[in-house]
């Protein structure tokens, strides 16, 4: 065993001494900083555009234009609508005022019906507004929302913007459940959980949930979500680490034969398979080391660029009918580990190719190509109804999506995916072992 780890140490020294390795590590560090920088620019751009829209749109001009249009076209009940917009101008109710949404919701009512609302809105009396709304015929979600605000003293100002966002989410979920049939079990479960988690957040003063911050496509950059809004997206960098480790794996064995340095290894009284496994162990551990480096480096980089606000925000989920709270760093680490599955698979493939041929460029090129093209080909095959494609390695590397039921293939389980991956890994390792031990120097 001591000799094995001596070989591993020797491999690390050789790899880390190379200029190409130092360049790859620099590229990885630049990628970490670059992602945070790009997202910072995206955030500032979205917020600037939102502010520009707010600054350049005169609410008075818009309201007067609406009044002019109503008087010209004279639709049914237009007199009441004109009164509404005149009231909004007189009370300086702009787009950022909580009373804007309240006033707009009155459009369509008669002047008599509006009068009581005009009284409370004119006084900026949010409690009076809620009490008036509760006298109307409301949906279950709306009724709960107004009652909850009154009970907890939560007004509509920016001070309570986070609470109001959760209240609106819970209210919407409660209302949606009224229209979801019992046969739509997945939809019902989704909105029931949304309502329960939202209520838990309100009751416990938790106004964030990192479970809502894991997709770059669903992120609203015009709103500042704090530290986790960006950090939960850093697992995308595992793909970059994967490409770099593929380059190292692809040249691990092939370069030894190409440069003739393999002779210096084989003259030692060590079996070939031990030399091979020491190289493989070095490649895989270096891959995990790169992934860990991305995780650790991302913490200060994201914090410095985007701030550490909300770093204590938990990850909330439901299990066994109860809400559970988990430290978000543990969830982020899990996401990194799940994302590393593809890295290990493709590094093993590159290592196997490297053991069979002398060209490290071919081993690296084939592995990188398959890493990006494999998922696309598998998706096309699934669309064409080729169910056998579920046995391809690329259909099984995204374990997170499979666990969430988002696989391209029906009845695709995590257990099946793991078994397929283990089978492919066995083939890659046996191919590398056979190619290396039987290869002439």
CSV table of C-alpha atoms in Angstrom, one decimal:
chain,number,residue,atom,x,y,z
A,1,UNK,CA,0.0,0.0,0.0
A,2,UNK,CA,2.9,2.3,0.8
A,3,UNK,CA,4.3,1.8,-2.7
A,4,UNK,CA,0.9,2.5,-4.2
A,5,UNK,CA,0.6,5.9,-2.5
A,6,UNK,CA,4.2,6.6,-3.4
A,7,UNK,CA,3.1,6.1,-7.0
A,8,UNK,CA,0.2,8.4,-6.5
A,9,UNK,CA,2.4,11.0,-5.0
A,10,UNK,CA,4.7,10.7,-7.9
A,11,UNK,CA,1.8,11.2,-10.3
A,12,UNK,CA,0.6,14.3,-8.5
A,13,UNK,CA,4.1,15.8,-8.7
A,14,UNK,CA,4.4,15.1,-12.4
A,15,UNK,CA,0.9,16.6,-13.1
A,16,UNK,CA,1.3,19.7,-11.0
A,17,UNK,CA,4.7,20.4,-12.3
A,18,UNK,CA,3.4,20.8,-15.9
A,19,UNK,CA,2.8,24.3,-17.2
A,20,UNK,CA,-0.4,23.1,-18.8
A,21,UNK,CA,-1.8,22.0,-15.4
A,22,UNK,CA,-1.0,25.4,-13.9
A,23,UNK,CA,-2.8,27.1,-16.8
A,24,UNK,CA,-5.8,24.8,-16.4
A,25,UNK,CA,-6.0,25.7,-12.7
A,26,UNK,CA,-5.8,29.4,-13.5
A,27,UNK,CA,-8.6,28.9,-16.0
A,28,UNK,CA,-10.7,27.3,-13.3
A,29,UNK,CA,-10.1,30.2,-10.9
A,30,UNK,CA,-10.9,32.7,-13.7
A,31,UNK,CA,-14.2,30.8,-14.4
A,32,UNK,CA,-15.2,31.1,-10.8
A,33,UNK,CA,-14.6,34.9,-10.8
A,34,UNK,CA,-16.0,35.2,-14.3
A,35,UNK,CA,-19.4,33.6,-13.5
A,36,UNK,CA,-19.9,35.9,-10.5
A,37,UNK,CA,-18.8,38.9,-12.6
A,38,UNK,CA,-21.2,38.0,-15.4
A,39,UNK,CA,-24.1,37.5,-13.0
A,40,UNK,CA,-23.2,40.8,-11.3
A,41,UNK,CA,-23.4,42.6,-14.6
A,42,UNK,CA,-26.7,40.9,-15.4
A,43,UNK,CA,-28.1,41.9,-12.0
A,44,UNK,CA,-27.1,45.6,-12.4
A,45,UNK,CA,-28.4,45.7,-16.0
A,46,UNK,CA,-31.8,44.3,-14.9
A,47,UNK,CA,-32.1,46.6,-11.9
A,48,UNK,CA,-31.0,49.6,-14.0
A,49,UNK,CA,-33.6,48.9,-16.7
A,50,UNK,CA,-36.3,48.5,-14.0
A,51,UNK,CA,-35.3,51.8,-12.4
A,52,UNK,CA,-35.1,53.5,-15.8
A,53,UNK,CA,-38.7,52.3,-16.6
A,54,UNK,CA,-39.8,53.7,-13.2
A,55,UNK,CA,-38.0,57.0,-13.7
A,56,UNK,CA,-39.0,57.7,-17.3
A,57,UNK,CA,-42.7,56.8,-17.1
A,58,UNK,CA,-44.8,59.7,-15.8
A,59,UNK,CA,-47.8,58.2,-14.0
A,60,UNK,CA,-49.8,61.5,-14.3
A,61,UNK,CA,-49.3,61.6,-18.1
A,62,UNK,CA,-50.3,57.9,-18.4
A,63,UNK,CA,-53.4,58.5,-16.3
A,64,UNK,CA,-54.4,61.6,-18.3
A,65,UNK,CA,-54.0,59.7,-21.5
A,66,UNK,CA,-56.2,57.0,-20.1
A,67,UNK,CA,-58.8,59.6,-19.1
A,68,UNK,CA,-58.7,61.1,-22.6
A,69,UNK,CA,-59.2,57.8,-24.2
A,70,UNK,CA,-62.1,56.9,-22.0
A,71,UNK,CA,-63.9,60.2,-22.7
A,72,UNK,CA,-63.3,59.8,-26.5
A,73,UNK,CA,-64.5,56.2,-26.7
A,74,UNK,CA,-67.1,56.3,-23.9
A,75,UNK,CA,-67.2,52.6,-23.0
A,76,UNK,CA,-69.9,51.3,-20.6
A,77,UNK,CA,-69.3,52.7,-17.1
A,78,UNK,CA,-66.5,55.0,-18.3
A,79,UNK,CA,-67.5,57.8,-16.0
A,80,UNK,CA,-66.6,55.7,-12.9
A,81,UNK,CA,-63.2,54.8,-14.5
A,82,UNK,CA,-62.5,58.5,-15.2
A,83,UNK,CA,-63.3,59.3,-11.5
A,84,UNK,CA,-60.9,56.5,-10.5
A,85,UNK,CA,-58.0,57.9,-12.5
A,86,UNK,CA,-58.7,61.4,-11.4
A,87,UNK,CA,-58.7,60.2,-7.8
A,88,UNK,CA,-55.3,58.5,-8.4
A,89,UNK,CA,-53.9,61.8,-9.8
A,90,UNK,CA,-55.3,63.9,-6.9
A,91,UNK,CA,-53.7,61.5,-4.3
A,92,UNK,CA,-50.4,61.1,-6.2
A,93,UNK,CA,-50.7,57.4,-6.5
A,94,UNK,CA,-47.8,56.3,-8.7
A,95,UNK,CA,-46.7,52.9,-9.8
A,96,UNK,CA,-44.6,52.2,-6.8
A,97,UNK,CA,-47.4,53.0,-4.3
A,98,UNK,CA,-49.2,50.0,-2.7
A,99,UNK,CA,-52.4,51.9,-3.4
A,100,UNK,CA,-51.9,51.6,-7.2
A,101,UNK,CA,-52.8,47.9,-7.3
A,102,UNK,CA,-55.6,48.5,-4.9
A,103,UNK,CA,-57.0,51.3,-7.0
A,104,UNK,CA,-56.7,49.5,-10.3
A,105,UNK,CA,-58.6,46.5,-8.9
A,106,UNK,CA,-61.6,48.9,-8.4
A,107,UNK,CA,-61.9,49.5,-12.1
A,108,UNK,CA,-65.3,48.2,-13.2
A,109,UNK,CA,-67.1,49.1,-10.0
A,110,UNK,CA,-69.7,51.9,-9.9
A,111,UNK,CA,-68.9,55.3,-8.4
A,112,UNK,CA,-71.0,54.4,-5.3
A,113,UNK,CA,-69.1,51.2,-4.8
A,114,UNK,CA,-65.7,53.0,-5.2
A,115,UNK,CA,-66.6,55.8,-2.7
A,116,UNK,CA,-65.8,53.8,0.5
A,117,UNK,CA,-62.5,52.6,-1.0
A,118,UNK,CA,-61.6,56.2,-2.0
A,119,UNK,CA,-62.0,57.2,1.6
A,120,UNK,CA,-59.6,54.7,3.0
A,121,UNK,CA,-57.1,54.9,0.1
A,122,UNK,CA,-57.1,58.7,0.4
A,123,UNK,CA,-56.1,58.4,4.0
A,124,UNK,CA,-53.5,55.7,3.1
A,125,UNK,CA,-55.3,53.5,5.5
A,126,UNK,CA,-54.2,49.9,4.7
A,127,UNK,CA,-56.1,48.4,7.6
A,128,UNK,CA,-59.4,50.0,6.5
A,129,UNK,CA,-58.7,48.7,3.0
A,130,UNK,CA,-58.3,45.2,4.2
A,131,UNK,CA,-61.4,45.4,6.3
A,132,UNK,CA,-63.4,46.6,3.3
A,133,UNK,CA,-62.1,43.7,1.1
A,134,UNK,CA,-63.0,41.2,3.8
A,135,UNK,CA,-66.7,42.3,3.4
A,136,UNK,CA,-66.6,41.3,-0.2
A,137,UNK,CA,-67.1,37.9,-1.7
A,138,UNK,CA,-63.5,36.6,-1.9
A,139,UNK,CA,-61.7,33.5,-2.9
A,140,UNK,CA,-60.3,31.4,0.1
A,141,UNK,CA,-56.8,32.5,-0.6
A,142,UNK,CA,-57.6,36.2,-0.8
A,143,UNK,CA,-59.7,36.0,2.3
A,144,UNK,CA,-56.9,34.3,4.2
A,145,UNK,CA,-54.4,36.9,3.0
A,146,UNK,CA,-56.3,40.0,4.1
A,147,UNK,CA,-57.2,38.5,7.4
A,148,UNK,CA,-53.6,37.4,8.0
A,149,UNK,CA,-52.2,40.9,7.3
A,150,UNK,CA,-54.6,42.4,9.7
A,151,UNK,CA,-53.8,39.8,12.4
A,152,UNK,CA,-50.1,40.2,12.1
A,153,UNK,CA,-49.9,43.9,11.3
A,154,UNK,CA,-48.3,43.5,7.9
A,155,UNK,CA,-49.0,46.5,5.7
A,156,UNK,CA,-48.2,46.8,1.9
A,157,UNK,CA,-45.1,49.0,2.2
A,158,UNK,CA,-41.6,48.0,1.1
A,159,UNK,CA,-40.8,47.3,4.8
A,160,UNK,CA,-42.8,44.2,4.5
A,161,UNK,CA,-42.1,43.3,0.9
A,162,UNK,CA,-40.7,39.9,1.7
A,163,UNK,CA,-43.6,39.0,3.9
A,164,UNK,CA,-46.1,40.2,1.3
A,165,UNK,CA,-44.4,38.1,-1.5
A,166,UNK,CA,-44.8,35.0,0.6
A,167,UNK,CA,-48.4,35.9,1.5
A,168,UNK,CA,-49.2,36.3,-2.1
A,169,UNK,CA,-47.6,33.0,-2.9
A,170,UNK,CA,-49.6,31.1,-0.2
A,171,UNK,CA,-52.8,32.9,-1.3
A,172,UNK,CA,-52.2,31.9,-4.9
A,173,UNK,CA,-51.5,28.3,-3.9
A,174,UNK,CA,-54.7,28.1,-1.8
A,175,UNK,CA,-56.8,29.4,-4.7
A,176,UNK,CA,-55.2,27.2,-7.3
A,177,UNK,CA,-56.0,24.1,-5.2
A,178,UNK,CA,-59.7,25.0,-5.7
A,179,UNK,CA,-59.4,24.2,-9.4
A,180,UNK,CA,-57.0,21.2,-9.3
A,181,UNK,CA,-58.8,17.9,-9.6
A,182,UNK,CA,-58.1,15.0,-7.3
A,183,UNK,CA,-56.8,13.0,-10.2
A,184,UNK,CA,-54.0,15.6,-10.7
A,185,UNK,CA,-52.0,14.4,-7.7
A,186,UNK,CA,-48.7,15.9,-8.7
A,187,UNK,CA,-50.1,19.4,-9.2
A,188,UNK,CA,-52.1,19.2,-5.9
A,189,UNK,CA,-48.9,18.1,-4.0
A,190,UNK,CA,-46.9,20.9,-5.5
A,191,UNK,CA,-49.3,23.6,-4.4
A,192,UNK,CA,-50.1,22.1,-1.1
A,193,UNK,CA,-46.4,22.0,-0.3
A,194,UNK,CA,-46.1,25.6,-1.5
A,195,UNK,CA,-48.8,26.7,0.9
A,196,UNK,CA,-47.4,24.7,3.8
A,197,UNK,CA,-43.8,26.0,3.4
A,198,UNK,CA,-45.0,29.6,2.9
A,199,UNK,CA,-47.0,29.4,6.1
A,200,UNK,CA,-44.0,27.9,7.9
A,201,UNK,CA,-41.8,30.8,6.7
A,202,UNK,CA,-44.3,33.4,7.9
A,203,UNK,CA,-44.8,31.7,11.3
A,204,UNK,CA,-41.0,31.4,11.9
A,205,UNK,CA,-39.8,34.7,10.4
A,206,UNK,CA,-37.9,33.0,7.5
A,207,UNK,CA,-38.3,35.1,4.4
A,208,UNK,CA,-36.1,33.2,2.0
A,209,UNK,CA,-35.8,29.6,0.8
A,210,UNK,CA,-32.8,28.5,-1.3
A,211,UNK,CA,-34.9,25.8,-2.8
A,212,UNK,CA,-36.3,28.5,-5.1
A,213,UNK,CA,-32.8,29.6,-6.2
A,214,UNK,CA,-31.4,26.6,-8.1
A,215,UNK,CA,-32.3,27.5,-11.7
A,216,UNK,CA,-30.6,30.2,-13.7
A,217,UNK,CA,-33.6,30.3,-16.0
A,218,UNK,CA,-36.2,31.2,-13.3
A,219,UNK,CA,-34.1,33.8,-11.5
A,220,UNK,CA,-35.4,37.4,-11.5
A,221,UNK,CA,-32.3,39.5,-11.6
A,222,UNK,CA,-34.2,42.8,-11.2
A,223,UNK,CA,-34.6,41.7,-7.5
A,224,UNK,CA,-31.6,41.3,-5.3
A,225,UNK,CA,-31.8,37.8,-3.9
A,226,UNK,CA,-28.6,38.1,-1.9
A,227,UNK,CA,-25.7,35.6,-1.5
A,228,UNK,CA,-27.6,32.4,-2.4
A,229,UNK,CA,-29.2,33.8,-5.6
A,230,UNK,CA,-25.8,33.5,-7.1
A,231,UNK,CA,-24.1,30.7,-5.1
A,232,UNK,CA,-26.8,28.2,-5.9
A,233,UNK,CA,-25.9,28.6,-9.5
A,234,UNK,CA,-22.1,27.8,-9.1
A,235,UNK,CA,-22.6,24.0,-9.5
A,236,UNK,CA,-22.7,24.9,-13.3
A,237,UNK,CA,-18.9,25.4,-13.0
A,238,UNK,CA,-18.5,21.7,-12.3
A,239,UNK,CA,-18.8,21.3,-16.1
A,240,UNK,CA,-15.7,23.5,-16.5
A,241,UNK,CA,-13.8,21.4,-13.9
A,242,UNK,CA,-15.0,18.3,-15.8
A,243,UNK,CA,-13.4,19.6,-19.0
A,244,UNK,CA,-10.2,20.3,-17.3
A,245,UNK,CA,-9.9,16.9,-15.6
A,246,UNK,CA,-10.7,15.3,-19.0
A,247,UNK,CA,-7.7,17.0,-20.4
A,248,UNK,CA,-5.5,15.7,-17.6
A,249,UNK,CA,-7.1,12.2,-17.8
A,250,UNK,CA,-6.7,12.1,-21.6
A,251,UNK,CA,-3.0,12.6,-21.4
A,252,UNK,CA,-2.3,10.6,-18.2
A,253,UNK,CA,-1.3,7.4,-20.0
A,254,UNK,CA,-1.1,8.3,-23.7
A,255,UNK,CA,1.6,10.9,-23.1
A,256,UNK,CA,3.7,8.4,-21.2
A,257,UNK,CA,3.8,6.1,-24.2
A,258,UNK,CA,4.1,8.9,-26.7
A,259,UNK,CA,7.1,10.5,-24.9
A,260,UNK,CA,8.7,7.2,-23.9
A,261,UNK,CA,8.6,8.0,-20.1
A,262,UNK,CA,6.6,4.8,-19.5
A,263,UNK,CA,9.9,2.8,-19.6
A,264,UNK,CA,11.1,4.5,-16.4
A,265,UNK,CA,7.9,3.4,-14.6
A,266,UNK,CA,8.0,-0.2,-15.8
A,267,UNK,CA,11.6,-0.8,-14.8
A,268,UNK,CA,10.5,-0.5,-11.2
A,269,UNK,CA,9.5,-3.8,-9.5
A,270,UNK,CA,5.8,-2.8,-9.5
A,271,UNK,CA,3.0,-4.6,-11.3
A,272,UNK,CA,1.5,-2.8,-14.3
A,273,UNK,CA,-2.0,-2.8,-12.8
A,274,UNK,CA,-0.8,-0.9,-9.7
A,275,UNK,CA,0.8,1.7,-12.0
A,276,UNK,CA,-2.4,2.0,-13.9
A,277,UNK,CA,-4.6,2.3,-10.8
A,278,UNK,CA,-2.3,4.9,-9.2
A,279,UNK,CA,-2.8,7.0,-12.3
A,280,UNK,CA,-6.6,6.5,-12.3
A,281,UNK,CA,-6.7,7.3,-8.5
A,282,UNK,CA,-4.7,10.5,-9.1
A,283,UNK,CA,-7.0,11.6,-11.9
A,284,UNK,CA,-10.3,11.0,-10.0
A,285,UNK,CA,-9.0,12.6,-6.7
A,286,UNK,CA,-7.7,15.6,-8.6
A,287,UNK,CA,-11.1,15.9,-10.2
A,288,UNK,CA,-12.8,16.0,-6.8
A,289,UNK,CA,-10.1,18.4,-5.6
A,290,UNK,CA,-10.9,20.8,-8.5
A,291,UNK,CA,-14.6,20.6,-7.6
A,292,UNK,CA,-13.9,21.2,-4.0
A,293,UNK,CA,-11.7,24.2,-5.0
A,294,UNK,CA,-14.6,25.6,-7.0
A,295,UNK,CA,-16.9,25.2,-4.0
A,296,UNK,CA,-14.6,26.8,-1.5
A,297,UNK,CA,-13.4,29.6,-3.8
A,298,UNK,CA,-16.9,30.5,-4.8
A,299,UNK,CA,-17.9,31.4,-1.2
A,300,UNK,CA,-15.6,34.5,-0.8
A,301,UNK,CA,-15.9,35.5,-4.5
A,302,UNK,CA,-19.7,35.5,-4.5
A,303,UNK,CA,-19.7,37.2,-1.1
A,304,UNK,CA,-17.3,40.0,-2.1
A,305,UNK,CA,-19.1,40.6,-5.4
A,306,UNK,CA,-22.7,40.2,-4.4
A,307,UNK,CA,-22.6,40.6,-0.6
A,308,UNK,CA,-23.2,38.1,2.2
A,309,UNK,CA,-26.7,39.2,2.8
A,310,UNK,CA,-29.0,36.2,3.5
A,311,UNK,CA,-26.2,33.7,4.0
A,312,UNK,CA,-28.1,32.1,6.8
A,313,UNK,CA,-31.1,31.5,4.6
A,314,UNK,CA,-32.1,27.8,4.9
A,315,UNK,CA,-33.2,25.2,2.4
A,316,UNK,CA,-36.8,24.3,3.2
A,317,UNK,CA,-38.6,21.1,2.0
A,318,UNK,CA,-41.4,18.8,3.0
A,319,UNK,CA,-40.9,15.2,4.0
A,320,UNK,CA,-43.4,13.1,5.9
A,321,UNK,CA,-45.9,15.9,5.9
A,322,UNK,CA,-43.6,18.2,7.9
A,323,UNK,CA,-41.4,21.1,6.8
A,324,UNK,CA,-37.7,20.5,7.3
A,325,UNK,CA,-34.9,23.1,7.4
A,326,UNK,CA,-31.4,22.3,6.2
A,327,UNK,CA,-28.3,24.4,6.1
A,328,UNK,CA,-28.0,25.6,2.5
A,329,UNK,CA,-24.3,24.9,2.3
A,330,UNK,CA,-25.0,21.2,2.8
A,331,UNK,CA,-27.5,21.3,-0.1
A,332,UNK,CA,-25.0,23.2,-2.3
A,333,UNK,CA,-22.4,20.5,-1.5
A,334,UNK,CA,-24.9,17.8,-2.4
A,335,UNK,CA,-25.6,19.6,-5.7
A,336,UNK,CA,-21.8,19.7,-6.4
A,337,UNK,CA,-21.5,16.0,-5.7
A,338,UNK,CA,-24.4,15.1,-7.9
A,339,UNK,CA,-23.0,17.2,-10.7
A,340,UNK,CA,-19.6,15.5,-10.3
A,341,UNK,CA,-21.1,12.2,-11.5
A,342,UNK,CA,-20.7,13.2,-15.1
A,343,UNK,CA,-17.2,14.4,-14.4
A,344,UNK,CA,-16.1,11.0,-13.0
A,345,UNK,CA,-17.8,9.1,-15.9
A,346,UNK,CA,-16.2,11.2,-18.6
A,347,UNK,CA,-12.8,11.3,-16.9
A,348,UNK,CA,-12.9,7.5,-16.7
A,349,UNK,CA,-13.8,7.3,-20.4
A,350,UNK,CA,-10.9,9.6,-21.3
A,351,UNK,CA,-8.6,7.5,-19.1
A,352,UNK,CA,-9.7,4.3,-20.9
A,353,UNK,CA,-9.1,5.9,-24.4
A,354,UNK,CA,-5.7,7.2,-23.2
A,355,UNK,CA,-4.7,3.6,-22.2
A,356,UNK,CA,-5.6,2.3,-25.6
A,357,UNK,CA,-3.9,4.8,-27.9
A,358,UNK,CA,-0.8,7.0,-28.0
A,359,UNK,CA,-2.6,10.2,-28.9
A,360,UNK,CA,-3.6,12.2,-25.9
A,361,UNK,CA,-5.3,14.8,-28.2
A,362,UNK,CA,-7.6,12.1,-29.6
A,363,UNK,CA,-8.5,10.9,-26.1
A,364,UNK,CA,-9.2,14.4,-25.0
A,365,UNK,CA,-11.1,15.4,-28.1
A,366,UNK,CA,-13.3,12.3,-28.1
A,367,UNK,CA,-14.2,12.7,-24.5
A,368,UNK,CA,-15.0,16.5,-24.7
A,369,UNK,CA,-17.1,15.9,-27.8
A,370,UNK,CA,-19.1,13.1,-26.2
A,371,UNK,CA,-19.5,15.1,-23.0
A,372,UNK,CA,-21.4,17.8,-24.9
A,373,UNK,CA,-22.9,15.8,-27.8
A,374,UNK,CA,-24.0,12.7,-25.8
A,375,UNK,CA,-26.9,14.4,-24.0
A,376,UNK,CA,-28.1,15.9,-27.2
A,377,UNK,CA,-28.0,12.6,-29.1
A,378,UNK,CA,-29.8,10.9,-26.2
A,379,UNK,CA,-32.5,13.5,-26.1
A,380,UNK,CA,-33.1,13.1,-29.9
A,381,UNK,CA,-33.3,9.3,-29.5
A,382,UNK,CA,-35.9,9.7,-26.7
A,383,UNK,CA,-38.0,12.0,-28.9
A,384,UNK,CA,-37.9,9.4,-31.6
A,385,UNK,CA,-39.2,6.8,-29.2
A,386,UNK,CA,-36.0,4.8,-29.0
A,387,UNK,CA,-36.4,3.5,-25.4
A,388,UNK,CA,-33.1,1.5,-25.6
A,389,UNK,CA,-31.3,4.9,-25.3
A,390,UNK,CA,-32.0,4.8,-21.6
A,391,UNK,CA,-29.1,2.3,-21.3
A,392,UNK,CA,-26.7,4.9,-22.7
A,393,UNK,CA,-24.4,6.5,-20.1
A,394,UNK,CA,-25.5,10.1,-21.0
A,395,UNK,CA,-29.2,9.3,-20.1
A,396,UNK,CA,-28.2,8.6,-16.6
A,397,UNK,CA,-25.6,11.2,-15.5
A,398,UNK,CA,-28.2,13.8,-14.3
A,399,UNK,CA,-29.3,12.0,-11.1
A,400,UNK,CA,-30.9,15.1,-9.7
A,401,UNK,CA,-33.4,15.4,-12.6
A,402,UNK,CA,-34.1,11.7,-12.5
A,403,UNK,CA,-34.8,11.8,-8.8
A,404,UNK,CA,-37.2,14.7,-9.4
A,405,UNK,CA,-39.0,12.7,-12.1
A,406,UNK,CA,-37.8,14.9,-15.0
A,407,UNK,CA,-36.1,12.2,-16.9
A,408,UNK,CA,-36.4,11.9,-20.7
A,409,UNK,CA,-37.6,8.3,-20.3
A,410,UNK,CA,-40.7,7.0,-18.4
A,411,UNK,CA,-40.3,4.9,-15.2
A,412,UNK,CA,-36.7,6.0,-15.0
A,413,UNK,CA,-35.4,5.5,-11.4
A,414,UNK,CA,-32.3,6.6,-9.6
A,415,UNK,CA,-31.5,2.9,-8.9
A,416,UNK,CA,-31.6,2.0,-12.6
A,417,UNK,CA,-29.4,5.0,-13.4
A,418,UNK,CA,-26.8,4.1,-10.8
A,419,UNK,CA,-26.7,0.5,-12.1
A,420,UNK,CA,-26.2,1.7,-15.7
A,421,UNK,CA,-23.4,4.0,-14.6
A,422,UNK,CA,-21.7,1.3,-12.6
A,423,UNK,CA,-21.8,-1.0,-15.6
A,424,UNK,CA,-20.3,1.6,-17.8
A,425,UNK,CA,-17.6,2.5,-15.2
A,426,UNK,CA,-16.7,-1.2,-15.0
A,427,UNK,CA,-16.4,-1.4,-18.8
A,428,UNK,CA,-14.2,1.8,-18.9
A,429,UNK,CA,-11.9,0.5,-16.1
A,430,UNK,CA,-11.6,-3.0,-17.5
A,431,UNK,CA,-10.8,-1.5,-20.9
A,432,UNK,CA,-8.1,0.7,-19.5
A,433,UNK,CA,-6.6,-2.3,-17.5
A,434,UNK,CA,-6.6,-4.6,-20.5
A,435,UNK,CA,-5.1,-2.0,-22.8
A,436,UNK,CA,-2.4,-1.0,-20.4
A,437,UNK,CA,-1.3,-4.4,-19.1
A,438,UNK,CA,-1.1,-5.9,-22.5
A,439,UNK,CA,0.4,-3.0,-24.3
A,440,UNK,CA,4.0,-3.2,-25.7
A,441,UNK,CA,6.4,-0.5,-24.8
